[in-house]
């Protein structure tokens, strides 16, 4: 009986599967119709470059902060928070991501090199990678570099010392400049495939990076000065005119980050620190007309020099903005249209860096000329009238011969102003030179009340790379705290 | 093919006729009560051993001689003896025995039915009647407390149309839990939303692989099997009308403070009219106003002083330019909510004849929600019939169609316009009646814009005649009524499900069933945000917009099953075997406008200012399964039950796409062996044990099965081009080429006892479950270039106890009391391992209420499933918090606050029948343990809205008073540097905002513990005979029902812990409600 039943059932199954070749053969069922296995290097490059400033929701959910980093801008005091003071009160923040930049844009650039379709695409991707690494290491200190972006082979990459990160970046930039050939570049929304521009950008980055090491390597024959000079002397040149600026020109699909900043919100203001510096200390800097807008409406042409008090409690800030409706928004409305450019690295910044190098005796460039050119370039960049003679002779602007007392303060102040609104630049200038003199937030909530010197490693690192992040933290004075100084910040 | 079938049948005929002997008596056993056939009835010949059992259709067949007597017995019914005469057909109708607990037949996978005796697992069954005490509209809520080991996570009645969730025996997986599988008459539904409870005959809950292995992969987390009512013959016309109404009101809201008004300043400000201000405002010159633009309640003490309310500044109302008195409005949040009204009506026909049975129901649920403007209308049609074509062939159909239309902005996320405002950012002095009255109030802005009035407008100092909007528009908030009027959401759903079956009955023992099943769901949704909302705000960031989505999903099964039962001497055999072929197709298309609408209030995608976001997705997945189950019984004494199933999945790597599920169990009714004399009190005693194992496919939950997760690593493309350049991302997730599905294994042992002639039954179960090898994206350090690798990881083990008690303490003519109770103890539900291979001990980011800032839910190895970790107070070794130099707590980013799983769950159901006229039922359910995070209370404290921000300190002074004047919150702790004990007083605002600034959130973690009287029903059986209407009306019952009448106990007073909206907590919970209603049921 039992046997018969088994036969019967077996027969049943045979019938049921008469049509199937094999039970496990599902043909094309599991082929995903929603995505492709093919990647396009140009699409990867465009994706990365579109993200180079920050706060651009159209690019990715990562919300990167490279050339536009408001937190750094709070520490550097470009900006004030108008209603919910948090970062500007130095509240401890252990959730600032940075490895997410590796898995997103840095690996997209790596992937271009892996796909290896064009030598020049590879060089471009290396240059942009160094730029991104630079922004990360200046915020955090030691970061994964030599073992980074190697896939699962190093799923918990070691942290390299900032010294080796810097040396690695500078050497990669140097070799990239030399390695360009005639191959094509596509997806280049910054320089439209112009090799000369990329070489200038790479050399300029190399100069800026070298200068950032001035506290660590002050001497004219030290590593930093040597690299600076070499980049300066490179036949391919550096960014010297505003036409050569590294910038992203946004559009309606991908909007300028400052347009996004005021798209329905108004949390961000130009700080009183900035407006005081420009209007009072420097006796009326023309750039204030561009740097502060009276309305959050894009396209509005009214300027404002009513900076919002920096680092104050919520009530103080909101009372101030209630009482001063035309408080200074970051940039005048017509300079933050959807399609306004955002500067990644400008001729003014590079030129003022050259002035600082000349002042230190790293180079023999004519200090006064270079310095004046830097200031003029910055004015030109923002479309304001050239600096007046009066302005240039202001005690807080004028400089003496190279190395003269007070030179560094005034040069650094000009670098600081020229970097606006790239918050990391402000913070870097301040940490490197100590200028302009910044007073910590009066309502600071951190226990030391000091301006942070670094970003703390995010707690997420403890989940995925605990041994390495702990080793890196152990090298810092006081551990993984925002008051600890990174390697170049003696 | 045809030949093959023929020979198959011939084989089977031979098989069955070979068993025939002597004279055969056949017949059907039915119940006198409902005339339905009773399966599993014992039919014996008096004095002889052996016997027969009725099949699923109540039919039996037995060999007997003339003059013998058939003893027909079944638990819960009075035993009947019938002498065998000349007729070879003996039908019997059994009368119920009200003194006994009825025997429950549990429906298992693929329509298998098991008697209580042969149950090898603790599969619990709830009758439709017990389930639907108050005519609930949600099957999950209706199950609360009625099944041991089942935890229901309900949702506020205000959250119309929201899915509820159940956990069976704790939780599994590394997500928020995989939930149960819902199977209605064999057809799988993705959730329990669309089952009309009036149609339910009973619900069986199969917990874990030991009980559900035959269902395979999708039932790894357990299954809830719903059997709907079949047509049956009745004395009347067969038509039943069921009318119900339920009225619900907001009941539980956070405890707000009612001392201080809105704004950021304790002082009112004097208004001085200036020439640029509107002329009408002159009337207000010299009067005082509070700060309006700040949306917190750190304002002045409300003592009935004269002040300028928010609405006085708007022209054109009876309140324009007039002051008012500043007084508390304690119920302003509650007053916002309407009375929710649900009408739940259905009409059904039930009938049967010799060859057919038929049941049709039309149900209509019409709910007006608590949130003004919200409604849910649901129409259900059910057709359930079978027809015997001849002796061998039966066709049956079970077709359900549900149309549901949900309107309204049902939102309880952070910053939503109802509770998100009331509990987090609000002015405690607002008068909700005036708010309602002024919902349509507008003022003209620039360029012909319309600005709707808001309580959260700017302060008069900022009035600028060239830009009136900067004053009149809402700063962060709209009038909540206005928002509801101008922001509308529609979600409509058409679901069709059911089956068509063709049954070939070879003989009484053997039958074959071919079934086609389908569950098709199409939805259409749209959200409209009117242009006026964009123009009526200064910084809500809200743009006018339109979103629309169409989704389609279709599940189809083809089943071919053989069913064989046979009684061979002392052995009974019940075998089901067959195949199940499945396909799931789903897709969606949606589009959203971006950055506003070009033409105001034209709601089309093409009218988007920027390039609209358009998205579509489609997937197909399939499985094929072979399955078999057998139960062998010996003398009603011992049973063995085994099942085996192999599935092949399209979503698994093709060389390794098959998985084998299996289970085996036994039950032993040892009371059969005990001497009746000394164990008379013990009516029945049984031990049982079982083991089961279910491997899964690649889904993150049990179903669907993870289409395209393997091989993965593919590129999408950004729908936007950057000046003509395409944008692509490299995927961040790697996929292990050896990926496979998780495996769940469970075993259980239990003891079922029945006492005192079956008036009392007690059942206890110990279970144990292990799940391993979840296909989970393991985080890898992002600096590698990837953030995750999808691989098999982890192990979670759990075990627990379940008890059920049922009894009839009283049973007299005039009073009957039925009681049942359930209790489950989740002894442990531990994450044993995450991934040793990848050095990962923590699955992060599982669920959170406020990113990583507020404590969030993760799974960490070594702890109970679903832990709340995160920012809390740093404490010394004695647990005393550390304080910084200002008296603020010091942050510890990694504080463990406990698991989200309650330890103890259960319920108590009492029902009484009084004078055969009144039926009273009261259902309580409870849970103890488990944690949740409250975002409302964090912001509510930050913004001075909740009661805790307004009390008095230990000196008896208001905590909002200046510390120098004896006020402030007392803070005790030890100094962070010296370790010495310290006491500080901090002004309330400083203290509560300090908790946020220092990220010390211990105060906002709450316990999920509650005891709740969830359902009460008092029914009156209308005496139709006495009233002389028996000719038209067979029976009529009128009931008063209450839903959630009393939250008897809860550790937190601010929320109903049974309705926490997210797994880890709440972001701004809609209120708990209590409802009162009626039902009228008339049988014609």
XYZ file of C-alpha atoms in Angstrom, chain A:
490
model
C 0.000 0.000 0.000
C 2.639 2.440 1.082
C 4.672 1.676 -1.993
C 1.743 2.289 -4.243
C 1.156 5.590 -2.590
C 4.732 6.616 -3.084
C 4.516 5.655 -6.746
C 1.360 7.670 -7.082
C 2.928 10.737 -5.552
C 6.045 10.377 -7.604
C 3.862 10.248 -10.670
C 2.143 13.386 -9.510
C 5.396 15.261 -9.212
C 6.524 14.085 -12.615
C 3.386 15.533 -14.075
C 3.796 18.747 -12.212
C 7.305 19.259 -13.433
C 6.913 17.839 -16.904
C 7.355 21.354 -18.239
C 10.422 22.225 -16.228
C 13.863 21.326 -17.363
C 15.252 21.502 -13.892
C 13.749 22.624 -10.616
C 16.557 25.032 -9.964
C 16.725 26.548 -13.418
C 15.042 29.927 -13.348
C 16.626 31.280 -16.503
C 16.906 35.062 -16.529
C 14.546 35.606 -13.595
C 17.214 36.966 -11.289
C 18.788 39.396 -13.740
C 18.195 42.837 -12.300
C 16.439 45.071 -14.838
C 16.915 48.152 -12.659
C 20.657 48.671 -12.927
C 23.654 47.904 -15.053
C 26.914 46.157 -14.431
C 28.704 48.644 -16.680
C 30.262 51.751 -15.182
C 31.226 54.806 -17.147
C 34.446 56.522 -15.996
C 33.193 59.890 -17.193
C 29.975 59.506 -15.179
C 32.050 58.596 -12.131
C 34.239 61.673 -12.592
C 31.285 64.008 -13.080
C 29.653 62.578 -9.950
C 32.784 63.285 -7.922
C 33.367 66.795 -9.195
C 29.721 67.748 -8.663
C 30.222 66.849 -4.998
C 33.424 68.825 -4.500
C 31.895 71.740 -2.635
C 29.297 70.214 -0.363
C 25.670 70.241 0.660
C 24.425 69.200 -2.726
C 21.507 66.842 -2.221
C 21.235 66.092 -5.919
C 24.608 64.364 -5.959
C 24.304 61.955 -3.128
C 22.927 61.361 0.282
C 26.442 61.465 1.680
C 26.255 65.242 1.929
C 29.969 65.730 1.570
C 31.741 68.790 2.886
C 34.961 69.573 1.082
C 35.299 73.126 -0.210
C 32.109 74.110 1.578
C 32.162 72.904 5.155
C 29.988 74.884 7.539
C 31.332 73.198 10.673
C 34.848 74.273 9.821
C 33.368 77.658 8.966
C 31.966 77.898 12.496
C 35.326 77.024 14.013
C 37.019 79.490 11.692
C 34.269 82.016 12.556
C 33.181 82.893 9.032
C 29.671 81.936 10.049
C 27.241 82.184 12.937
C 24.279 79.985 13.642
C 21.122 82.070 13.698
C 18.709 79.901 15.634
C 20.051 76.530 16.708
C 23.607 77.098 17.860
C 25.367 73.775 18.097
C 28.646 73.389 16.202
C 29.453 77.062 16.800
C 29.256 76.337 20.526
C 31.808 73.561 20.058
C 29.414 70.828 21.146
C 31.232 67.533 20.976
C 30.322 65.760 17.785
C 31.357 62.167 17.314
C 29.244 61.567 14.272
C 31.094 63.507 11.596
C 31.676 60.894 8.985
C 34.826 60.725 7.000
C 35.225 57.155 5.819
C 31.985 57.683 3.933
C 33.960 60.013 1.653
C 36.250 57.133 0.841
C 33.471 54.756 -0.101
C 31.707 57.393 -2.142
C 33.787 59.897 -4.085
C 37.302 58.633 -3.337
C 36.414 55.159 -4.503
C 34.599 56.474 -7.561
C 37.909 58.101 -8.476
C 39.760 54.902 -7.657
C 37.341 53.023 -9.858
C 38.277 55.290 -12.770
C 41.850 54.125 -12.290
C 40.742 50.507 -12.004
C 38.663 50.757 -15.177
C 41.759 52.376 -16.706
C 40.255 53.659 -19.916
C 42.404 56.740 -20.294
C 45.710 57.812 -18.764
C 44.610 61.415 -18.350
C 41.378 60.326 -16.641
C 43.589 58.398 -14.226
C 45.749 61.442 -13.513
C 42.732 63.684 -13.044
C 41.183 61.212 -10.663
C 44.422 61.059 -8.665
C 44.570 64.849 -8.381
C 40.995 65.103 -7.195
C 41.632 62.289 -4.729
C 44.554 64.222 -3.215
C 42.374 67.294 -2.896
C 39.756 65.303 -1.001
C 42.326 63.566 1.202
C 43.734 66.973 2.007
C 40.407 68.274 3.306
C 39.982 65.145 5.400
C 43.411 65.063 6.988
C 43.319 68.746 7.843
C 40.148 68.134 9.820
C 40.960 64.817 11.469
C 44.752 64.407 11.464
C 45.911 60.846 10.857
C 43.650 59.064 8.390
C 43.733 55.890 6.284
C 45.768 56.554 3.154
C 48.236 53.921 2.026
C 45.890 51.014 2.750
C 42.746 52.862 1.765
C 40.525 52.078 -1.217
C 41.938 48.597 -1.607
C 38.603 46.872 -1.201
C 37.990 43.930 1.036
C 41.700 43.146 1.071
C 42.012 45.850 3.715
C 38.556 46.081 5.184
C 40.000 47.856 8.217
C 42.797 50.001 6.810
C 45.530 51.347 9.045
C 45.680 55.068 9.749
C 48.723 56.737 8.240
C 50.411 59.532 10.094
C 49.478 62.938 8.796
C 53.099 63.392 7.848
C 53.016 60.459 5.478
C 49.579 61.445 4.194
C 50.942 64.880 3.309
C 54.055 63.483 1.730
C 51.959 60.977 -0.171
C 49.589 63.635 -1.450
C 52.375 65.938 -2.547
C 54.281 63.174 -4.266
C 51.147 61.897 -6.042
C 50.345 65.391 -7.282
C 53.895 65.758 -8.519
C 53.841 62.508 -10.426
C 50.369 63.148 -11.813
C 51.452 66.430 -13.363
C 54.322 64.641 -15.050
C 52.225 61.736 -16.274
C 49.663 63.587 -18.406
C 49.688 62.729 -22.097
C 47.290 63.288 -24.990
C 44.561 60.889 -23.908
C 41.032 62.175 -23.474
C 39.227 63.404 -20.407
C 35.465 63.220 -20.273
C 32.934 64.029 -17.591
C 35.201 66.903 -16.523
C 32.699 69.469 -15.341
C 35.434 71.581 -13.766
C 38.020 72.147 -16.510
C 36.225 70.652 -19.470
C 39.092 68.282 -20.196
C 41.769 70.949 -20.300
C 45.024 69.253 -19.275
C 46.843 72.528 -18.657
C 44.214 73.541 -16.113
C 44.572 70.260 -14.285
C 48.349 70.685 -14.137
C 47.976 74.196 -12.746
C 45.422 72.952 -10.219
C 47.762 70.135 -9.120
C 50.743 72.460 -8.751
C 48.633 74.967 -6.832
C 47.385 72.268 -4.496
C 50.960 71.199 -3.923
C 51.878 74.774 -2.970
C 48.901 75.130 -0.641
C 49.652 71.810 1.041
C 53.315 72.653 1.475
C 52.439 76.016 2.990
C 50.089 74.335 5.466
C 53.187 72.606 6.916
C 54.911 75.901 7.752
C 54.755 75.370 11.512
C 56.192 71.895 11.175
C 58.793 72.784 8.526
C 59.496 76.520 8.827
C 62.945 76.570 7.257
C 63.636 77.726 3.717
C 65.415 74.497 2.912
C 63.027 72.217 4.771
C 60.679 69.786 3.068
C 57.768 72.230 2.863
C 59.728 75.109 1.331
C 61.419 72.739 -1.099
C 58.088 71.378 -2.282
C 56.598 74.843 -2.487
C 59.466 76.097 -4.585
C 59.403 73.080 -6.848
C 55.707 73.502 -7.526
C 56.154 77.230 -8.051
C 58.935 76.582 -10.497
C 57.143 73.864 -12.425
C 56.901 74.819 -16.067
C 53.226 73.936 -16.159
C 52.450 76.821 -13.849
C 49.913 77.397 -11.170
C 46.600 79.189 -10.855
C 47.541 82.810 -11.326
C 44.478 84.484 -12.813
C 40.833 84.345 -11.960
C 40.175 82.762 -15.328
C 42.257 79.825 -14.147
C 40.337 79.303 -10.891
C 39.260 75.822 -9.968
C 35.531 76.187 -9.649
C 32.339 74.325 -10.259
C 29.650 76.233 -12.094
C 26.362 74.871 -10.880
C 23.024 74.709 -12.667
C 19.365 74.125 -11.947
C 19.840 70.372 -11.550
C 22.854 70.690 -9.286
C 22.611 73.866 -7.344
C 25.195 76.029 -5.699
C 25.520 74.894 -2.063
C 24.722 78.361 -0.755
C 21.529 78.434 -2.741
C 20.622 75.180 -1.021
C 21.568 76.703 2.326
C 18.805 79.291 2.021
C 16.289 77.101 0.280
C 13.538 77.477 2.856
C 15.831 77.863 5.840
C 18.003 80.616 7.197
C 20.192 78.990 9.781
C 23.447 80.437 8.542
C 24.771 83.959 8.814
C 27.965 85.791 8.159
C 29.464 86.216 11.606
C 30.001 89.472 13.379
C 33.631 88.399 13.602
C 33.820 88.673 9.825
C 31.815 91.861 9.423
C 33.781 93.572 12.200
C 37.019 92.520 10.577
C 36.034 93.765 7.137
C 34.183 96.926 8.018
C 36.039 98.086 11.119
C 39.449 96.526 11.465
C 40.270 96.878 7.791
C 38.442 100.181 7.569
C 35.915 99.103 4.963
C 36.795 96.147 2.778
C 34.881 96.311 -0.508
C 34.358 92.565 -0.467
C 31.854 92.886 2.372
C 29.350 94.044 -0.236
C 29.659 90.591 -1.795
C 30.112 88.553 1.371
C 26.943 89.615 3.182
C 23.445 89.686 1.709
C 20.486 91.460 3.252
C 17.994 88.800 2.201
C 18.005 85.051 1.831
C 16.233 85.391 -1.512
C 18.501 84.263 -4.328
C 19.112 87.091 -6.759
C 18.509 89.803 -4.196
C 21.141 92.486 -4.787
C 21.097 94.164 -1.370
C 24.215 93.828 0.752
C 24.378 93.714 4.500
C 27.210 94.184 6.920
C 25.134 93.318 9.993
C 26.989 90.196 11.086
C 25.224 87.924 13.563
C 26.993 87.619 16.938
C 29.190 84.576 16.984
C 28.865 81.673 19.394
C 25.956 82.967 21.407
C 22.999 81.106 22.892
C 19.811 80.535 20.936
C 17.846 83.312 22.579
C 20.563 85.874 21.941
C 20.845 84.848 18.325
C 17.120 84.810 17.588
C 16.570 88.111 19.391
C 19.307 89.607 17.266
C 17.868 88.380 13.999
C 14.349 89.409 15.057
C 15.627 92.893 15.762
C 17.768 93.070 12.635
C 15.833 91.535 9.776
C 18.556 92.463 7.308
C 21.254 90.552 9.151
C 23.998 89.377 6.837
C 23.267 86.195 4.940
C 26.313 84.410 3.587
C 26.999 86.011 0.189
C 24.843 88.563 -1.502
C 21.741 87.050 -3.089
C 22.928 87.462 -6.674
C 26.147 85.578 -5.872
C 24.323 82.483 -4.743
C 22.001 81.747 -7.595
C 21.297 78.134 -8.395
C 23.839 78.484 -11.171
C 26.499 80.497 -9.349
C 30.038 79.117 -9.359
C 31.609 77.777 -6.221
C 35.358 78.194 -5.891
C 37.414 75.169 -5.061
C 40.742 76.982 -5.286
C 41.209 80.510 -6.493
C 44.080 82.580 -7.895
C 43.756 84.927 -4.910
C 44.317 82.095 -2.446
C 47.305 80.762 -4.361
C 48.785 84.209 -4.807
C 48.420 85.100 -1.140
C 50.013 81.763 -0.292
C 52.948 82.802 -2.468
C 53.103 86.036 -0.490
C 53.237 84.129 2.789
C 55.984 81.891 1.373
C 57.958 84.901 0.203
C 57.524 86.523 3.602
C 59.042 83.434 5.221
C 61.934 83.540 2.815
C 60.923 80.275 1.189
C 60.952 82.005 -2.157
C 62.490 85.117 -3.530
C 59.338 86.430 -5.185
C 58.744 90.174 -4.730
C 56.593 90.150 -1.622
C 54.835 93.502 -2.001
C 53.852 92.859 -5.605
C 52.629 89.355 -5.003
C 50.710 90.416 -1.902
C 48.997 93.305 -3.647
C 48.196 91.062 -6.592
C 46.604 88.527 -4.257
C 44.356 91.147 -2.696
C 43.431 92.542 -6.095
C 42.657 89.079 -7.468
C 40.298 88.418 -4.576
C 38.461 91.688 -5.188
C 38.244 90.857 -8.845
C 36.993 87.353 -8.101
C 34.008 88.761 -6.214
C 33.349 91.492 -8.759
C 33.985 94.413 -6.452
C 36.042 97.512 -7.136
C 39.820 97.120 -6.948
C 41.249 97.874 -3.497
C 41.859 101.534 -2.954
C 45.246 102.948 -2.054
C 43.706 103.936 1.206
C 42.757 100.367 1.909
C 46.202 99.068 1.059
C 47.843 101.457 3.458
C 45.553 100.585 6.339
C 47.728 99.412 9.221
C 45.964 96.071 9.234
C 46.574 95.572 5.519
C 49.937 97.094 4.743
C 53.075 95.014 5.059
C 56.760 95.707 5.235
C 59.726 93.903 3.765
C 59.799 90.140 3.930
C 59.881 88.944 7.504
C 58.894 92.276 8.955
C 56.922 92.230 12.166
C 53.175 92.203 11.599
C 53.503 90.912 8.052
C 52.242 87.456 8.922
C 49.176 88.837 10.688
C 48.181 90.969 7.717
C 48.969 88.357 5.086
C 47.099 85.698 7.050
C 44.149 88.053 7.459
C 44.028 88.539 3.683
C 44.258 84.787 3.142
C 41.451 84.362 5.644
C 39.245 86.878 3.861
C 40.052 85.513 0.411
C 39.058 81.992 1.419
C 35.457 82.945 2.214
C 33.088 81.033 2.242
C 35.331 77.950 2.254
C 35.200 77.364 6.006
C 38.066 74.938 6.113
C 40.326 77.618 4.659
C 39.461 80.003 7.477
C 40.095 77.392 10.109
C 43.362 76.289 8.427
C 44.731 79.819 8.204
C 43.845 80.421 11.821
C 45.357 77.180 13.051
C 48.510 77.649 10.975
C 49.217 81.315 11.702
C 47.098 82.175 14.733
C 45.556 84.994 12.704
C 43.175 86.650 12.641
C 42.908 86.597 16.396
C 39.689 84.782 17.204
C 37.816 84.912 20.489
C 36.163 81.604 21.397
C 32.379 81.407 21.441
C 31.104 83.161 24.571
C 28.392 80.542 25.047
C 30.671 77.601 24.288
C 29.330 74.358 25.721
C 32.565 72.392 25.665
C 34.325 72.105 28.966
C 37.588 73.788 27.899
C 35.793 76.599 26.033
C 38.572 76.480 23.450
C 38.131 76.699 19.706
C 38.368 73.116 18.430
C 41.655 72.204 16.776
C 40.381 69.151 14.988
C 37.318 67.027 14.331
C 36.997 64.005 16.558
C 37.048 60.627 14.890
C 33.455 59.444 14.557
C 32.265 56.725 16.909
C 31.321 54.634 13.877
C 35.032 53.951 13.425
C 34.920 51.979 16.664
C 32.535 49.538 15.035
C 34.543 48.835 11.929
C 38.129 49.863 12.549
C 38.550 49.988 16.303
C 42.194 48.956 16.607
C 43.388 51.474 14.053
C 41.298 54.387 15.240
C 42.342 53.700 18.800
C 45.984 53.644 17.748
C 45.539 56.971 15.965
C 43.712 58.449 18.958
C 46.461 57.302 21.289
C 48.949 59.464 19.404
C 46.940 62.577 20.163
C 47.452 64.586 23.312
C 44.392 63.894 25.395
C 43.166 61.239 22.961
C 40.392 61.612 20.433
C 39.325 65.078 21.530
C 38.696 68.199 19.525
C 41.282 70.158 21.523
C 44.082 67.815 20.468
C 46.420 69.198 17.840
C 47.070 67.452 14.598
C 50.607 66.877 13.371
C 51.173 70.124 11.460
C 49.415 72.196 14.152
C 52.229 72.500 16.689
